[in-house]
Amino acid sequence: MSRRRAYPQEQSFYGDTLLLLLLTAAALLFFLQPVIGTHLHIGFPLDDGWIHAVYARSFAHDGTFSFNPGEPSTGSSSLLWTVFLAAGRLAGGGPVAVAWMLGAVCALLLSLAFHRLLLRGDYGRISSAAGAAILPLSGLLLWWTLSGMEILLFLLFATAAMLFFVQGRLKLSGVALALLVLTRPEGLLLAIVLAFAAWRHARSWRPALILLSISSIGVLIYAGFNLAMNGTVLTSTFAGRRWLATGGRPISDNPLRIFPAIADMLYRWTRTLVWGVMRGAGPGLWGLAGAAGLAGIWGIARRIRGFVGRIHESAPRRASMGMVLIVWIAGHVLAYAIMLPYPGHAGRYLAPMLLGVGWFVAWVLQGLTRQEVTLSALRLLGGYVLPRAVLLAAMVVLGARALTEWRVVWQSSVEHINSVHVRAARWVHDETPPDARIAAYDIGALGYFGKRYVIDLGGLIEPAALPYMRGNIDAFIDSTKADYIAMVAPHQGMFTPGYIPAMLGYGNSGTVQATLEAHFSYPEQRYQRHVTVTGNAYPRIIIEKVAQIPAKP
């Protein structure tokens, strides 16, 4: 933490930030260009975005958080995001337009805040700009932006909290942390990390207490809301997601499983980021990526050499925002490994890692900034200019490819959800009685467009389903008196081992007898365009009507 003071590199802040804002805006327009003139790609790339839309509609209409009218629940993963969506709805916006607009605003502000945070970290002009540019150039950030989810809002408040912290504006940092917790509860980890950093820097509890006392307001509101709604401090959707990630076997049952869980999550997240860019790449792109990797290794070596030199010189140490970011990301990954060992669709649960990638790029480039004043032209060219030029060129070329590839992935994901989930929901609305009760696994689009009573088989809004989700879901369906069942399925078939219907035990007991009414699917070849990168929703939904079986005497 440091008091506000002038940084020489901040003289270029406004011009560089304007270019970053233009880059982010241009990337967003590039993503949305196919939407013009067609409704096929207007929507969300995952069903969860429609869950937020249902809760926002409920809150805007009657001031309650309800998925089924008149039954308050906490199936929305973000309290604050739902409130913002509801405000947009009251202003006359549609669910997709409002979510896209909020995401775009968050993306633009995030570019600004992260750039300034890097400048405050004493990185040079080029290093800071390149680190910030990684966010939109990754392509992944834009998928998150247009997902209908709270991911960008979470990253924005986290970055704002860190920026205000290094500026010495502790009260504003505390407010940002409170809003961060209201966006997603795991934001509390950053509050703890920043409070410790404040104490370590000042050797006083006062700055730490300022941060914790203000951020605790968000904690109290979030926990109090959930306690009043469902009797626990976390949303009901957490338990359902945890079951999905662990198959009903929490990591806490065997602590030794934490390490494989961390390795798996990091591998899957990195694969999402890299495979979204390099999938199908030719030898030229792989060669450029390899050259950039070698240049990066050289930059890392330069940074390590400089660090060792400062130790030998007994240089004074000061609080490092990079270290704060690393500790926060490590804690975030560890918390998820324990509580919810799953990176989420398109790596969204581990979104802070993208900030870490941006910081790492700036850190490496700074290692390729000439420090010595007396260097031969050859050493200057080979040791600094050429490696830096290779890294920057790779950023431009691979960034352009990332935007192109991720746009295809996003378009395919939206088309998939519209072709399967939204069409199934509209069929339910048009072909079932108004008082029909629909038992379903993916409930977002069904709740928004179907406008029927939904029985959630995934435990997101129905905690009562959880005890039945370990192979006995038929008993739960029977107990809820469902009229129809909308079950997800892979291309291989509904009862393929290892997939959701089989894991739930659907159809195993014989207590539920149903007849096929409709089915909706997305072509397998087109499905592979995005599922191999994002791990998206199931490609099929099968709708069955429950037979009315006379009760036994």
Coordinates of C-alpha atoms in Angstrom, one line a residue:
M1 CA 0.0 0.0 0.0
S2 CA 1.2 3.5 -0.8
R3 CA 0.0 7.0 -0.5
R4 CA -1.0 8.7 -3.7
R5 CA 2.0 10.1 -5.5
A6 CA 3.0 10.8 -9.0
Y7 CA 4.4 8.0 -11.1
P8 CA 6.4 9.1 -14.1
Q9 CA 4.8 6.4 -16.3
E10 CA 1.3 7.7 -15.5
Q11 CA 1.9 10.7 -17.7
S12 CA 1.1 8.4 -20.6
F13 CA -1.9 6.9 -18.8
Y14 CA -4.8 8.7 -20.5
G15 CA -3.5 8.1 -24.1
D16 CA -2.7 4.5 -23.6
T17 CA -6.0 3.8 -21.7
L18 CA -8.0 5.4 -24.5
L19 CA -6.3 3.0 -26.9
L20 CA -7.1 0.1 -24.6
L21 CA -10.7 1.1 -24.3
L22 CA -10.9 1.3 -28.1
L23 CA -9.3 -2.1 -28.4
T24 CA -11.9 -3.6 -26.0
A25 CA -14.8 -1.9 -27.7
A26 CA -13.6 -3.0 -31.2
A27 CA -13.2 -6.6 -29.9
L28 CA -16.7 -6.6 -28.5
L29 CA -18.1 -5.2 -31.8
F30 CA -16.2 -7.9 -33.7
F31 CA -17.8 -10.6 -31.5
L32 CA -21.3 -9.1 -32.0
Q33 CA -21.0 -8.5 -35.7
P34 CA -22.7 -11.8 -36.7
V35 CA -25.7 -10.8 -34.6
I36 CA -26.6 -8.0 -37.0
G37 CA -29.5 -9.2 -39.2
T38 CA -30.1 -12.5 -37.5
H39 CA -31.7 -13.6 -34.2
L40 CA -29.8 -16.9 -34.2
H41 CA -26.9 -15.6 -32.0
I42 CA -29.0 -13.4 -29.7
G43 CA -28.9 -15.1 -26.4
F44 CA -26.5 -16.6 -23.8
P45 CA -23.8 -19.3 -24.4
L46 CA -24.9 -21.2 -21.3
D47 CA -28.2 -21.9 -19.6
D48 CA -27.2 -20.3 -16.4
G49 CA -27.6 -16.8 -17.9
W50 CA -31.3 -17.5 -18.1
I51 CA -31.5 -18.4 -14.4
H52 CA -30.3 -14.9 -13.6
A53 CA -32.9 -13.5 -16.1
V54 CA -35.7 -15.4 -14.2
Y55 CA -34.6 -14.0 -10.9
A56 CA -34.2 -10.5 -12.3
R57 CA -37.7 -10.7 -13.8
S58 CA -39.1 -11.8 -10.4
F59 CA -37.3 -9.0 -8.5
A60 CA -38.3 -6.3 -11.0
H61 CA -42.0 -7.4 -11.0
D62 CA -42.7 -8.1 -7.3
G63 CA -39.5 -7.4 -5.4
T64 CA -38.9 -11.1 -4.5
F65 CA -36.1 -13.5 -5.4
S66 CA -38.2 -16.3 -6.8
F67 CA -37.7 -18.9 -9.6
N68 CA -41.2 -20.2 -9.3
P69 CA -43.7 -17.4 -8.5
G70 CA -44.5 -17.1 -4.8
E71 CA -41.7 -19.4 -3.7
P72 CA -38.6 -17.4 -2.7
S73 CA -35.3 -19.2 -3.3
T74 CA -31.6 -18.5 -3.8
G75 CA -30.8 -20.2 -7.0
S76 CA -29.0 -17.1 -8.4
S77 CA -25.3 -17.2 -7.7
S78 CA -24.9 -13.4 -7.6
L79 CA -27.2 -11.1 -5.5
L80 CA -25.8 -7.9 -6.9
W81 CA -25.8 -9.0 -10.6
T82 CA -29.4 -10.0 -10.3
V83 CA -30.3 -6.5 -8.8
F84 CA -28.5 -4.8 -11.7
L85 CA -30.3 -7.0 -14.3
A86 CA -33.6 -6.2 -12.6
A87 CA -32.8 -2.4 -12.7
G88 CA -32.2 -2.7 -16.5
R89 CA -35.5 -4.6 -16.9
L90 CA -37.3 -1.8 -15.1
A91 CA -35.7 0.7 -17.4
G92 CA -37.3 -1.2 -20.4
G93 CA -34.4 -3.4 -21.5
G94 CA -34.7 -7.0 -22.5
P95 CA -32.7 -9.7 -20.6
V96 CA -30.0 -10.3 -23.2
A97 CA -29.6 -6.6 -24.1
V98 CA -29.2 -5.6 -20.5
A99 CA -26.8 -8.4 -19.6
W100 CA -24.7 -7.6 -22.7
M101 CA -24.6 -3.9 -21.9
L102 CA -23.7 -4.4 -18.3
G103 CA -21.0 -6.9 -19.3
A104 CA -19.6 -4.5 -21.9
V105 CA -19.4 -1.6 -19.4
C106 CA -17.6 -3.8 -17.0
A107 CA -15.2 -4.9 -19.6
L108 CA -14.3 -1.3 -20.5
L109 CA -13.9 -0.3 -16.9
L110 CA -11.9 -3.4 -16.2
S111 CA -9.4 -2.5 -19.0
L112 CA -9.0 1.0 -17.5
A113 CA -8.6 -0.1 -13.9
F114 CA -6.3 -3.0 -14.6
H115 CA -4.0 -0.8 -16.8
R116 CA -3.7 1.7 -14.0
L117 CA -3.1 -1.0 -11.4
L118 CA -0.2 -2.2 -13.5
L119 CA 1.2 1.3 -13.8
R120 CA 1.0 1.6 -10.0
G121 CA 3.1 -1.6 -9.9
D122 CA 6.0 0.3 -11.4
Y123 CA 5.8 -1.5 -14.7
G124 CA 6.8 0.6 -17.7
R125 CA 4.4 2.1 -20.3
I126 CA 4.7 -0.7 -22.8
S127 CA 4.7 -3.5 -20.2
S128 CA 1.6 -2.1 -18.5
A129 CA -0.3 -1.5 -21.8
A130 CA 0.5 -5.0 -23.0
G131 CA -0.5 -6.7 -19.8
A132 CA -3.8 -4.9 -19.8
A133 CA -4.3 -5.7 -23.5
I134 CA -4.1 -9.4 -22.8
L135 CA -7.5 -9.3 -21.2
P136 CA -9.6 -8.4 -24.4
L137 CA -7.1 -10.1 -26.7
S138 CA -7.5 -13.4 -24.9
G139 CA -11.0 -13.8 -26.4
L140 CA -12.0 -15.7 -23.3
L141 CA -12.8 -12.4 -21.5
L142 CA -15.3 -11.5 -24.3
W143 CA -17.0 -14.9 -24.0
W144 CA -17.4 -14.1 -20.3
T145 CA -18.6 -10.6 -21.1
L146 CA -21.5 -11.8 -23.3
S147 CA -22.3 -14.8 -21.2
G148 CA -25.1 -13.2 -19.1
M149 CA -23.1 -14.0 -16.0
E150 CA -21.5 -11.8 -13.2
I151 CA -17.9 -12.7 -14.1
L152 CA -16.9 -9.3 -15.4
L153 CA -18.6 -7.5 -12.5
F154 CA -16.6 -9.7 -10.1
L155 CA -13.3 -9.0 -11.8
L156 CA -14.0 -5.2 -12.0
F157 CA -14.7 -4.9 -8.3
A158 CA -11.7 -7.0 -7.4
T159 CA -9.4 -4.9 -9.6
A160 CA -11.0 -1.6 -8.2
A161 CA -10.4 -2.8 -4.7
M162 CA -6.7 -3.5 -5.4
L163 CA -6.3 -0.2 -7.2
F164 CA -7.8 1.9 -4.4
F165 CA -5.6 -0.1 -2.0
V166 CA -2.3 0.8 -3.7
Q167 CA -3.5 4.4 -3.9
G168 CA -4.0 4.5 -0.2
R169 CA -7.8 5.0 -0.5
L170 CA -8.7 2.4 2.0
K171 CA -12.4 3.4 2.5
L172 CA -13.0 3.1 -1.3
S173 CA -11.2 -0.2 -1.3
G174 CA -13.4 -1.4 1.5
V175 CA -16.5 -0.4 -0.5
A176 CA -15.3 -2.2 -3.6
L177 CA -14.7 -5.3 -1.4
A178 CA -18.2 -5.1 0.0
L179 CA -19.6 -5.0 -3.5
L180 CA -17.3 -7.8 -4.5
V181 CA -18.7 -10.1 -1.8
L182 CA -22.3 -9.2 -2.9
T183 CA -21.3 -10.2 -6.4
R184 CA -19.8 -13.5 -5.3
P185 CA -19.1 -14.6 -1.8
E186 CA -15.6 -15.8 -2.5
G187 CA -14.6 -12.2 -2.9
L188 CA -14.1 -12.3 0.9
L189 CA -10.7 -14.0 0.2
L190 CA -9.4 -10.8 -1.4
A191 CA -10.6 -8.8 1.6
I192 CA -8.6 -11.0 3.9
V193 CA -5.5 -10.8 1.7
L194 CA -5.6 -7.0 1.4
A195 CA -6.2 -6.6 5.1
F196 CA -3.1 -8.7 5.8
A197 CA -1.1 -6.7 3.3
A198 CA -2.2 -3.5 4.9
W199 CA -1.2 -4.7 8.4
R200 CA 2.2 -5.9 7.0
H201 CA 2.9 -2.6 5.3
A202 CA 1.8 -0.3 8.2
R203 CA 2.6 -2.6 11.1
S204 CA -0.7 -1.4 12.5
W205 CA -4.1 -2.9 12.8
R206 CA -5.9 0.3 11.9
P207 CA -5.8 0.1 8.0
A208 CA -6.6 -3.6 8.2
L209 CA -9.6 -3.0 10.4
I210 CA -10.8 -0.2 8.0
L211 CA -10.9 -2.7 5.1
L212 CA -12.4 -5.5 7.1
S213 CA -15.1 -3.4 8.8
I214 CA -16.4 -1.9 5.5
S215 CA -16.2 -5.1 3.5
S216 CA -18.0 -7.0 6.3
I217 CA -21.1 -5.0 5.5
G218 CA -21.3 -6.9 2.2
V219 CA -20.7 -10.2 4.1
L220 CA -23.5 -9.4 6.6
I221 CA -25.9 -8.5 3.8
Y222 CA -25.1 -11.6 1.8
A223 CA -25.2 -14.0 4.7
G224 CA -28.2 -12.4 6.2
F225 CA -30.1 -12.6 3.0
N226 CA -29.4 -16.3 2.5
L227 CA -30.1 -17.2 6.1
A228 CA -33.5 -15.5 5.8
M229 CA -34.2 -17.3 2.5
N230 CA -32.9 -20.8 3.0
G231 CA -31.3 -21.1 6.4
T232 CA -27.7 -21.2 5.3
V233 CA -25.1 -18.5 4.7
L234 CA -24.6 -19.6 1.0
T235 CA -27.0 -19.8 -1.8
S236 CA -28.9 -23.0 -2.5
T237 CA -27.2 -23.1 -6.0
F238 CA -23.9 -23.8 -4.3
A239 CA -25.0 -27.2 -3.1
G240 CA -26.2 -28.3 -6.5
R241 CA -23.1 -27.1 -8.2
R242 CA -21.0 -28.9 -5.6
W243 CA -22.8 -32.2 -6.3
L244 CA -22.3 -31.8 -10.0
A245 CA -18.5 -31.2 -9.5
T246 CA -18.0 -34.0 -7.0
G247 CA -20.6 -36.5 -8.0
G248 CA -21.9 -36.4 -4.4
R249 CA -18.4 -37.1 -2.9
P250 CA -17.0 -33.8 -1.5
I251 CA -13.3 -33.3 -1.4
S252 CA -13.5 -32.7 2.3
D253 CA -14.2 -36.4 2.8
N254 CA -10.6 -37.1 1.7
P255 CA -8.2 -34.2 2.1
L256 CA -5.6 -35.9 -0.1
R257 CA -7.8 -35.4 -3.1
I258 CA -7.2 -31.7 -2.9
F259 CA -3.9 -31.9 -4.8
P260 CA -5.2 -33.9 -7.8
A261 CA -8.2 -31.5 -7.8
I262 CA -6.0 -28.4 -8.0
A263 CA -3.9 -30.0 -10.8
D264 CA -7.0 -30.9 -12.7
M265 CA -8.6 -27.5 -12.4
L266 CA -5.4 -25.7 -13.4
Y267 CA -4.9 -28.0 -16.4
R268 CA -8.5 -27.6 -17.6
W269 CA -8.4 -23.8 -17.2
T270 CA -5.1 -23.5 -19.0
R271 CA -6.4 -25.8 -21.7
T272 CA -9.5 -23.7 -22.2
L273 CA -7.3 -20.5 -22.6
V274 CA -4.7 -22.1 -24.9
W275 CA -6.9 -24.5 -26.9
G276 CA -9.3 -21.7 -27.6
V277 CA -6.5 -20.0 -29.5
M278 CA -4.3 -22.8 -30.9
R279 CA -6.9 -25.4 -31.8
G280 CA -6.2 -26.2 -35.5
A281 CA -3.3 -23.8 -35.7
G282 CA -0.6 -24.4 -38.4
P283 CA 3.1 -24.8 -38.0
G284 CA 3.7 -21.0 -38.4
L285 CA 1.5 -20.1 -35.4
W286 CA 3.0 -22.8 -33.3
G287 CA 6.5 -21.6 -34.3
L288 CA 5.6 -18.1 -33.3
A289 CA 4.1 -19.3 -30.0
G290 CA 7.3 -21.3 -29.4
A291 CA 9.5 -18.2 -30.1
A292 CA 7.4 -16.2 -27.7
G293 CA 7.8 -18.9 -25.1
L294 CA 11.6 -18.7 -25.5
A295 CA 11.6 -14.9 -25.2
G296 CA 9.4 -15.2 -22.2
I297 CA 11.8 -17.6 -20.5
W298 CA 14.6 -15.1 -21.2
G299 CA 12.5 -12.3 -19.6
I300 CA 11.9 -14.5 -16.5
A301 CA 15.6 -15.1 -16.2
R302 CA 16.3 -11.4 -16.3
R303 CA 13.7 -10.8 -13.6
I304 CA 15.2 -13.5 -11.4
R305 CA 18.7 -12.1 -11.9
G306 CA 17.4 -8.6 -10.9
F307 CA 15.7 -10.0 -7.8
V308 CA 18.8 -11.8 -6.7
G309 CA 20.8 -8.7 -7.2
R310 CA 18.5 -6.7 -5.0
I311 CA 18.8 -9.3 -2.2
H312 CA 22.6 -9.0 -2.3
E313 CA 22.4 -5.3 -2.3
S314 CA 20.0 -5.4 0.7
A315 CA 17.6 -3.2 -1.2
P316 CA 14.5 -2.1 0.8
R317 CA 11.4 -4.2 0.2
R318 CA 8.0 -2.8 -0.2
A319 CA 4.5 -4.1 -0.6
S320 CA 4.0 -5.7 -4.0
M321 CA 0.7 -5.7 -5.7
G322 CA 1.9 -8.6 -7.8
M323 CA 2.4 -10.7 -4.6
V324 CA -1.1 -9.7 -3.4
L325 CA -2.6 -10.9 -6.7
I326 CA -0.6 -14.2 -6.6
V327 CA -1.7 -14.9 -3.0
W328 CA -5.3 -14.1 -3.8
I329 CA -5.4 -16.3 -6.9
A330 CA -3.7 -19.1 -5.0
G331 CA -6.3 -18.9 -2.2
H332 CA -9.1 -18.7 -4.7
V333 CA -8.0 -21.8 -6.5
L334 CA -7.5 -23.7 -3.2
A335 CA -10.9 -22.7 -1.9
Y336 CA -12.5 -24.0 -5.1
A337 CA -10.5 -27.2 -4.9
I338 CA -11.9 -27.8 -1.5
M339 CA -15.5 -26.5 -1.9
L340 CA -16.3 -26.8 -5.6
P341 CA -13.5 -28.6 -7.6
Y342 CA -14.6 -27.5 -11.1
P343 CA -13.3 -24.6 -13.2
G344 CA -16.8 -23.9 -14.6
H345 CA -18.0 -23.3 -18.2
A346 CA -15.1 -21.6 -20.1
G347 CA -13.1 -21.5 -16.8
R348 CA -15.5 -18.9 -15.3
Y349 CA -15.0 -20.0 -11.7
L350 CA -11.3 -19.3 -11.9
A351 CA -11.7 -16.0 -13.7
P352 CA -9.1 -14.2 -11.5
M353 CA -6.4 -16.3 -13.2
L354 CA -6.8 -14.2 -16.3
L355 CA -5.7 -11.1 -14.3
G356 CA -2.7 -13.2 -13.2
V357 CA -1.9 -13.9 -16.9
G358 CA -2.1 -10.1 -17.6
W359 CA 0.2 -9.3 -14.7
F360 CA 2.6 -12.1 -15.7
V361 CA 2.9 -10.7 -19.3
A362 CA 3.7 -7.2 -17.9
W363 CA 6.2 -8.7 -15.4
V364 CA 8.0 -10.6 -18.1
L365 CA 8.1 -7.7 -20.5
Q366 CA 9.5 -5.5 -17.8
G367 CA 12.3 -8.0 -17.4
L368 CA 13.2 -7.2 -21.0
T369 CA 13.4 -3.5 -20.4
R370 CA 17.0 -2.3 -20.5
Q371 CA 18.3 -1.4 -17.0
E372 CA 22.0 -1.0 -17.7
V373 CA 23.1 2.2 -19.4
T374 CA 26.2 0.9 -21.0
L375 CA 25.4 -2.0 -23.3
S376 CA 26.9 -2.8 -26.7
A377 CA 24.4 -2.5 -29.7
L378 CA 24.6 -6.3 -30.2
R379 CA 23.8 -7.1 -26.5
L380 CA 21.0 -4.5 -26.6
L381 CA 19.5 -6.0 -29.7
G382 CA 19.8 -9.7 -28.7
G383 CA 19.1 -9.4 -25.0
Y384 CA 16.3 -6.9 -25.0
V385 CA 15.0 -5.5 -28.2
L386 CA 14.5 -8.8 -30.2
P387 CA 12.9 -10.8 -27.4
R388 CA 10.6 -8.0 -26.6
A389 CA 9.6 -7.5 -30.2
V390 CA 8.9 -11.3 -30.5
L391 CA 6.6 -11.2 -27.5
L392 CA 4.7 -8.2 -28.7
A393 CA 4.4 -9.6 -32.2
A394 CA 3.1 -12.8 -30.8
M395 CA 0.5 -10.9 -28.7
V396 CA -0.8 -9.2 -31.8
V397 CA -0.9 -12.2 -34.1
L398 CA -2.2 -14.7 -31.5
G399 CA -4.6 -12.1 -30.1
A400 CA -6.2 -11.7 -33.5
R401 CA -6.5 -15.4 -33.8
A402 CA -7.9 -15.7 -30.3
L403 CA -10.7 -13.2 -31.1
T404 CA -11.6 -15.1 -34.3
E405 CA -11.6 -18.5 -32.7
W406 CA -13.4 -17.4 -29.5
R407 CA -16.1 -15.7 -31.6
V408 CA -16.8 -19.0 -33.3
V409 CA -16.9 -20.7 -29.9
W410 CA -19.3 -18.1 -28.5
Q411 CA -21.6 -18.1 -31.6
S412 CA -21.7 -21.9 -31.5
S413 CA -22.5 -21.9 -27.8
V414 CA -25.3 -19.4 -28.1
E415 CA -26.7 -21.3 -31.1
H416 CA -26.6 -24.5 -29.1
I417 CA -28.6 -23.1 -26.2
N418 CA -31.1 -21.4 -28.5
S419 CA -31.6 -24.6 -30.5
V420 CA -32.0 -26.9 -27.6
H421 CA -32.8 -25.2 -24.3
V422 CA -34.8 -22.3 -25.6
R423 CA -36.7 -24.4 -28.2
A424 CA -37.5 -27.0 -25.5
A425 CA -38.8 -24.2 -23.2
R426 CA -41.0 -22.7 -25.9
W427 CA -42.4 -26.2 -26.6
V428 CA -43.3 -26.6 -23.0
H429 CA -45.0 -23.2 -23.0
D430 CA -47.0 -24.0 -26.2
E431 CA -47.8 -27.7 -25.7
T432 CA -48.4 -28.2 -22.0
P433 CA -51.3 -27.1 -19.7
P434 CA -50.7 -23.9 -17.8
D435 CA -50.8 -25.8 -14.5
A436 CA -48.3 -28.5 -15.6
R437 CA -45.4 -29.3 -13.3
I438 CA -42.1 -29.8 -15.2
A439 CA -39.2 -31.7 -13.6
A440 CA -36.0 -30.7 -15.3
Y441 CA -32.2 -30.7 -14.9
D442 CA -31.2 -27.6 -16.8
I443 CA -33.8 -25.0 -15.7
G444 CA -32.7 -21.6 -16.9
A445 CA -34.3 -21.2 -20.3
L446 CA -37.2 -23.4 -19.2
G447 CA -38.0 -21.1 -16.3
Y448 CA -37.8 -17.9 -18.4
F449 CA -39.7 -19.1 -21.6
G450 CA -41.7 -22.1 -20.4
K451 CA -43.6 -20.2 -17.7
R452 CA -44.6 -23.4 -15.9
Y453 CA -43.9 -24.6 -12.4
V454 CA -40.4 -26.1 -12.5
I455 CA -39.1 -28.9 -10.3
D456 CA -35.3 -28.6 -10.2
L457 CA -33.5 -32.0 -10.4
G458 CA -30.1 -30.3 -10.1
G459 CA -30.5 -28.9 -6.6
L460 CA -30.0 -25.3 -7.6
I461 CA -33.4 -24.1 -6.3
E462 CA -34.5 -27.4 -4.8
P463 CA -32.3 -28.3 -1.9
A464 CA -34.7 -31.1 -1.2
A465 CA -33.5 -32.9 -4.3
L466 CA -29.9 -33.3 -3.0
P467 CA -30.4 -36.5 -1.0
Y468 CA -32.0 -38.1 -4.1
M469 CA -29.2 -37.1 -6.6
R470 CA -27.0 -40.0 -5.8
G471 CA -28.8 -42.4 -8.0
N472 CA -32.4 -42.2 -6.7
I473 CA -33.8 -39.2 -8.6
D474 CA -36.9 -41.3 -9.6
A475 CA -38.1 -41.2 -6.1
F476 CA -37.9 -37.5 -5.9
I477 CA -39.7 -37.1 -9.3
D478 CA -42.4 -39.4 -8.0
S479 CA -42.8 -37.5 -4.7
T480 CA -43.1 -34.1 -6.5
K481 CA -46.0 -35.3 -8.7
A482 CA -44.4 -34.0 -11.9
D483 CA -46.4 -34.1 -15.1
Y484 CA -43.5 -33.8 -17.5
I485 CA -39.7 -34.5 -17.3
A486 CA -37.2 -32.5 -19.4
M487 CA -34.0 -34.4 -19.1
V488 CA -30.6 -33.5 -20.6
A489 CA -28.7 -36.2 -22.5
P490 CA -25.5 -36.7 -24.5
H491 CA -25.4 -37.7 -28.1
Q492 CA -24.5 -41.3 -27.1
G493 CA -27.9 -41.8 -25.4
M494 CA -29.7 -40.8 -22.2
F495 CA -28.4 -43.7 -20.1
T496 CA -24.8 -43.6 -21.1
P497 CA -22.7 -44.3 -18.0
G498 CA -20.8 -41.3 -16.6
Y499 CA -23.4 -38.7 -17.7
I500 CA -26.0 -36.8 -15.7
P501 CA -29.1 -39.0 -16.3
A502 CA -27.1 -42.1 -15.3
M503 CA -25.5 -40.3 -12.3
L504 CA -28.9 -39.2 -11.1
G505 CA -30.2 -42.7 -11.5
Y506 CA -33.0 -41.6 -13.8
G507 CA -35.1 -44.5 -15.0
N508 CA -33.4 -47.0 -12.8
S509 CA -36.1 -47.7 -10.3
G510 CA -39.1 -48.2 -12.6
T511 CA -41.3 -46.1 -10.3
V512 CA -41.5 -43.4 -13.0
Q513 CA -43.1 -44.4 -16.3
A514 CA -43.1 -41.8 -19.0
T515 CA -43.7 -41.6 -22.7
L516 CA -41.7 -39.5 -25.2
E517 CA -43.3 -36.2 -26.2
A518 CA -40.5 -34.2 -27.9
H519 CA -36.7 -34.0 -28.2
F520 CA -34.4 -31.3 -29.2
S521 CA -30.7 -31.7 -30.1
Y522 CA -27.7 -29.8 -31.5
P523 CA -25.7 -31.5 -34.3
E524 CA -22.7 -33.3 -32.9
Q525 CA -20.1 -31.9 -35.4
R526 CA -21.2 -28.3 -34.5
Y527 CA -21.4 -29.2 -30.8
Q528 CA -17.7 -30.2 -30.9
R529 CA -16.8 -26.6 -32.0
H530 CA -17.3 -25.3 -28.5
V531 CA -17.7 -28.1 -26.0
T532 CA -14.1 -29.1 -26.4
V533 CA -13.1 -25.6 -25.3
T534 CA -15.8 -24.5 -22.9
G535 CA -17.3 -27.7 -21.5
N536 CA -20.8 -26.5 -22.3
A537 CA -24.3 -27.8 -21.6
Y538 CA -25.6 -31.1 -22.9
P539 CA -26.5 -31.3 -26.6
R540 CA -29.9 -32.9 -26.2
I541 CA -33.1 -32.4 -24.1
I542 CA -35.7 -35.1 -24.1
I543 CA -39.2 -34.3 -22.9
E544 CA -41.4 -37.1 -21.6
K545 CA -44.9 -37.1 -20.1
V546 CA -45.3 -39.0 -16.8
A547 CA -47.9 -41.7 -17.0
Q548 CA -50.7 -41.5 -14.4
I549 CA -50.3 -44.8 -12.5
P550 CA -53.2 -45.7 -10.3
A551 CA -52.2 -45.9 -6.6
K552 CA -52.0 -49.4 -5.2
P553 CA -54.8 -50.4 -2.8

